[in-house]
Amino acid sequence: RTGQPQDGYPYVWSVLRWIEGETADLTPPDASEAPVLADFLKALHRLAPDDAPSSDVRGCPLSKKLEDIERRMALLAEETHAITPEIRQAWGAGLAAPIDLPRLWVAGDVHARNVLVRNGKLAAFIDWGDICAGDPASDLASIWGLFESADARRAAIDAYGMSEATLTRARGWAVMYGVLLLETGRHDHPRHAKMGADTLRRLNADLT
């Protein structure tokens, strides 16, 4: 059921079916679910029509994030050990990698608090408010946001079948999400801070 803004509540609203599960930051998916994530994203990442909405924050060129993320990286470099040479290199490579795909549908916000897990299995992907057309690499960053096992991350990458340029951009987006979550969450949102730190740590492990 959906509704439109009215007196007393000025937003579009919806009432949806309840889905059992815990968010993936609290209950991570089993490593065996990596191909399931890849299959879901492949099914979603289809050619978008010309009139599909774009976004300046999701699915966009990473260069649009340059100033903000590098400012946050500098803060983290002063106060944490999260910004390693490998993380800096992944960020720079992601910025430089060409977008080698047409505009595809992108979920836009596939992070651990928007993924529900039940009994180790991926149960639902929630919060579709950022869906848009653009670069699917922004969704593929979720590989590092969801899976602790390096083998699982590699399985997701292999199952999706991305190009080297797309993989490089996905790593750059993983840096973006990791930096943003860690830097914004470290003072007042420990769950976000841990999500960011985990993303950066996993990516760093894959690059060393």
Coordinates of C-alpha atoms in Angstrom, one line a residue:
R1 CA 0.0 0.0 0.0
T2 CA 1.3 3.5 -0.9
G3 CA 0.2 7.0 -0.2
Q4 CA 0.9 10.6 -1.1
P5 CA 1.8 13.6 1.0
Q6 CA -1.1 15.0 3.0
D7 CA -1.6 17.3 6.0
G8 CA 0.4 16.0 8.9
Y9 CA 2.8 13.9 6.9
P10 CA 4.5 15.6 3.9
Y11 CA 6.1 12.6 2.3
V12 CA 5.3 9.7 0.0
W13 CA 4.8 6.6 2.1
S14 CA 4.4 2.9 1.8
V15 CA 3.4 -0.1 3.9
L16 CA 5.2 -3.3 2.9
R17 CA 5.2 -7.0 3.8
W18 CA 7.4 -7.8 6.9
I19 CA 10.5 -9.8 6.0
E20 CA 12.1 -11.8 8.8
G21 CA 15.9 -11.4 9.2
E22 CA 18.7 -9.4 10.8
T23 CA 20.7 -6.8 9.0
A24 CA 24.0 -8.1 7.6
D25 CA 26.2 -5.9 9.8
L26 CA 24.8 -7.8 12.8
T27 CA 24.4 -11.2 11.2
P28 CA 26.7 -11.6 8.2
P29 CA 25.7 -13.9 5.4
D30 CA 27.5 -17.3 5.0
A31 CA 30.4 -17.3 2.5
S32 CA 28.3 -19.6 0.3
E33 CA 25.9 -16.7 -0.4
A34 CA 28.5 -14.8 -2.4
P35 CA 27.2 -16.2 -5.8
V36 CA 23.7 -15.4 -4.7
L37 CA 24.7 -11.7 -4.3
A38 CA 26.4 -11.8 -7.7
D39 CA 23.3 -13.3 -9.4
F40 CA 21.0 -10.7 -7.8
L41 CA 23.2 -7.9 -9.0
K42 CA 23.6 -9.3 -12.4
A43 CA 19.8 -9.6 -12.7
L44 CA 19.4 -6.0 -11.6
H45 CA 22.1 -4.5 -13.7
R46 CA 20.2 -4.3 -17.0
L47 CA 20.2 -1.6 -19.6
A48 CA 18.3 1.4 -18.4
P49 CA 16.0 3.4 -20.7
D50 CA 17.1 6.9 -21.7
D51 CA 14.7 8.6 -19.3
A52 CA 15.8 6.6 -16.3
P53 CA 16.9 8.9 -13.5
S54 CA 20.6 9.6 -12.8
S55 CA 22.1 10.4 -9.5
D56 CA 25.0 12.6 -8.3
V57 CA 25.7 10.3 -5.4
R58 CA 25.2 6.7 -6.7
G59 CA 26.3 5.2 -9.9
C60 CA 28.0 8.4 -10.9
P61 CA 31.7 8.8 -11.9
L62 CA 33.9 8.5 -8.7
S63 CA 35.4 11.9 -9.6
K64 CA 32.2 13.5 -8.2
K65 CA 33.3 12.1 -4.8
L66 CA 36.9 13.3 -5.1
E67 CA 36.9 16.4 -2.9
D68 CA 34.7 15.0 -0.1
I69 CA 36.3 11.6 0.1
E70 CA 39.9 12.9 0.0
R71 CA 39.1 15.3 2.8
R72 CA 37.7 12.5 4.9
M73 CA 40.6 10.2 4.0
A74 CA 43.0 12.9 5.3
L75 CA 41.1 13.0 8.6
L76 CA 41.2 9.2 9.0
A77 CA 44.9 9.1 8.0
E78 CA 45.7 11.4 10.9
E79 CA 43.6 9.5 13.5
T80 CA 43.4 5.9 12.4
H81 CA 45.4 3.2 10.6
A82 CA 42.7 2.5 8.0
I83 CA 44.2 4.5 5.1
T84 CA 47.0 2.2 3.9
P85 CA 49.0 2.7 0.8
E86 CA 46.9 -0.1 -0.8
I87 CA 43.7 1.8 0.0
R88 CA 45.1 5.0 -1.5
Q89 CA 46.2 3.1 -4.6
A90 CA 42.7 1.5 -5.0
W91 CA 41.1 4.9 -4.7
G92 CA 43.4 6.4 -7.3
A93 CA 42.9 3.5 -9.7
G94 CA 39.2 3.6 -9.3
L95 CA 39.2 7.3 -10.2
A96 CA 41.3 6.6 -13.3
A97 CA 39.4 3.5 -14.5
P98 CA 37.1 4.1 -17.5
I99 CA 33.4 3.4 -17.2
D100 CA 33.2 0.6 -19.8
L101 CA 29.5 0.0 -19.6
P102 CA 26.3 1.7 -20.7
R103 CA 23.9 3.2 -18.1
L104 CA 22.5 0.2 -16.2
W105 CA 19.9 0.0 -13.4
V106 CA 21.7 0.4 -10.0
A107 CA 20.2 -0.2 -6.6
G108 CA 22.3 2.6 -5.2
D109 CA 22.5 1.6 -1.5
V110 CA 23.6 -2.0 -1.1
H111 CA 25.3 -1.8 2.2
A112 CA 25.1 -4.1 5.2
R113 CA 22.3 -2.3 7.0
N114 CA 20.1 -2.6 3.8
V115 CA 20.6 -6.4 3.5
L116 CA 18.6 -8.8 5.6
V117 CA 20.0 -12.2 6.5
R118 CA 18.1 -15.2 7.9
N119 CA 19.8 -18.4 8.9
G120 CA 23.0 -17.3 7.1
K121 CA 21.1 -16.8 3.8
L122 CA 20.4 -13.5 2.0
A123 CA 16.8 -12.8 2.7
A124 CA 16.1 -9.4 1.3
F125 CA 17.6 -6.2 -0.1
I126 CA 15.8 -3.2 1.3
D127 CA 15.7 0.6 0.9
W128 CA 15.4 1.3 -2.8
G129 CA 15.2 5.0 -2.4
D130 CA 18.4 5.5 -4.4
I131 CA 17.7 3.3 -7.4
C132 CA 18.9 5.0 -10.5
A133 CA 20.7 4.4 -13.8
G134 CA 24.5 4.6 -13.9
D135 CA 27.7 2.6 -13.2
P136 CA 27.0 -0.7 -11.4
A137 CA 30.4 -0.6 -9.8
S138 CA 28.8 1.4 -7.0
D139 CA 26.7 -1.7 -6.1
L140 CA 29.6 -4.1 -6.5
A141 CA 31.4 -2.4 -3.7
S142 CA 29.0 -4.4 -1.5
I143 CA 31.2 -7.5 -2.0
W144 CA 33.7 -6.0 0.5
G145 CA 30.9 -4.6 2.7
L146 CA 29.2 -8.0 3.2
F147 CA 31.7 -10.9 3.1
E148 CA 34.5 -11.5 5.6
S149 CA 35.9 -14.5 3.7
A150 CA 38.4 -13.6 0.9
D151 CA 37.3 -16.7 -0.9
A152 CA 33.7 -15.5 -0.8
R153 CA 34.7 -12.2 -2.2
R154 CA 36.6 -13.8 -5.0
A155 CA 33.6 -16.1 -5.7
A156 CA 31.3 -13.1 -6.0
I157 CA 33.7 -11.4 -8.4
D158 CA 34.0 -14.5 -10.5
A159 CA 30.3 -15.3 -10.5
Y160 CA 29.4 -11.7 -11.6
G161 CA 31.9 -11.8 -14.4
M162 CA 33.0 -8.2 -14.4
S163 CA 35.7 -6.6 -16.5
E164 CA 39.0 -5.5 -15.0
A165 CA 38.0 -1.8 -15.4
T166 CA 34.7 -2.5 -13.6
L167 CA 36.5 -4.4 -10.8
T168 CA 38.9 -1.5 -10.4
R169 CA 36.0 1.0 -10.1
A170 CA 34.2 -1.4 -7.7
R171 CA 37.3 -1.3 -5.4
G172 CA 37.3 2.5 -5.7
W173 CA 33.6 2.6 -4.6
A174 CA 34.5 0.2 -1.7
V175 CA 37.0 2.8 -0.6
M176 CA 34.4 5.5 -0.9
Y177 CA 31.8 3.6 1.2
G178 CA 34.4 2.5 3.7
V179 CA 35.8 6.0 4.2
L180 CA 32.4 7.6 4.4
L181 CA 31.0 5.1 6.9
L182 CA 34.0 5.1 9.1
E183 CA 34.6 8.8 9.1
T184 CA 31.0 9.8 9.7
G185 CA 30.3 7.0 12.1
R186 CA 33.3 7.0 14.4
H187 CA 32.1 9.7 16.7
D188 CA 28.4 8.9 17.1
H189 CA 27.4 5.8 15.1
P190 CA 29.5 2.8 16.0
R191 CA 27.7 0.4 13.7
H192 CA 28.4 2.6 10.7
A193 CA 32.0 3.0 11.8
K194 CA 32.5 -0.7 12.1
M195 CA 30.9 -1.3 8.7
G196 CA 33.4 1.2 7.2
A197 CA 36.4 -0.2 9.0
D198 CA 35.5 -3.7 7.9
T199 CA 35.1 -2.7 4.3
L200 CA 38.5 -1.0 4.2
R201 CA 40.2 -3.9 6.1
R202 CA 38.8 -6.5 3.7
L203 CA 39.7 -4.5 0.6
N204 CA 43.2 -4.0 2.0
A205 CA 43.6 -7.7 2.7
D206 CA 42.7 -8.5 -0.9
L207 CA 45.3 -6.0 -2.2
T208 CA 48.2 -7.2 -0.1

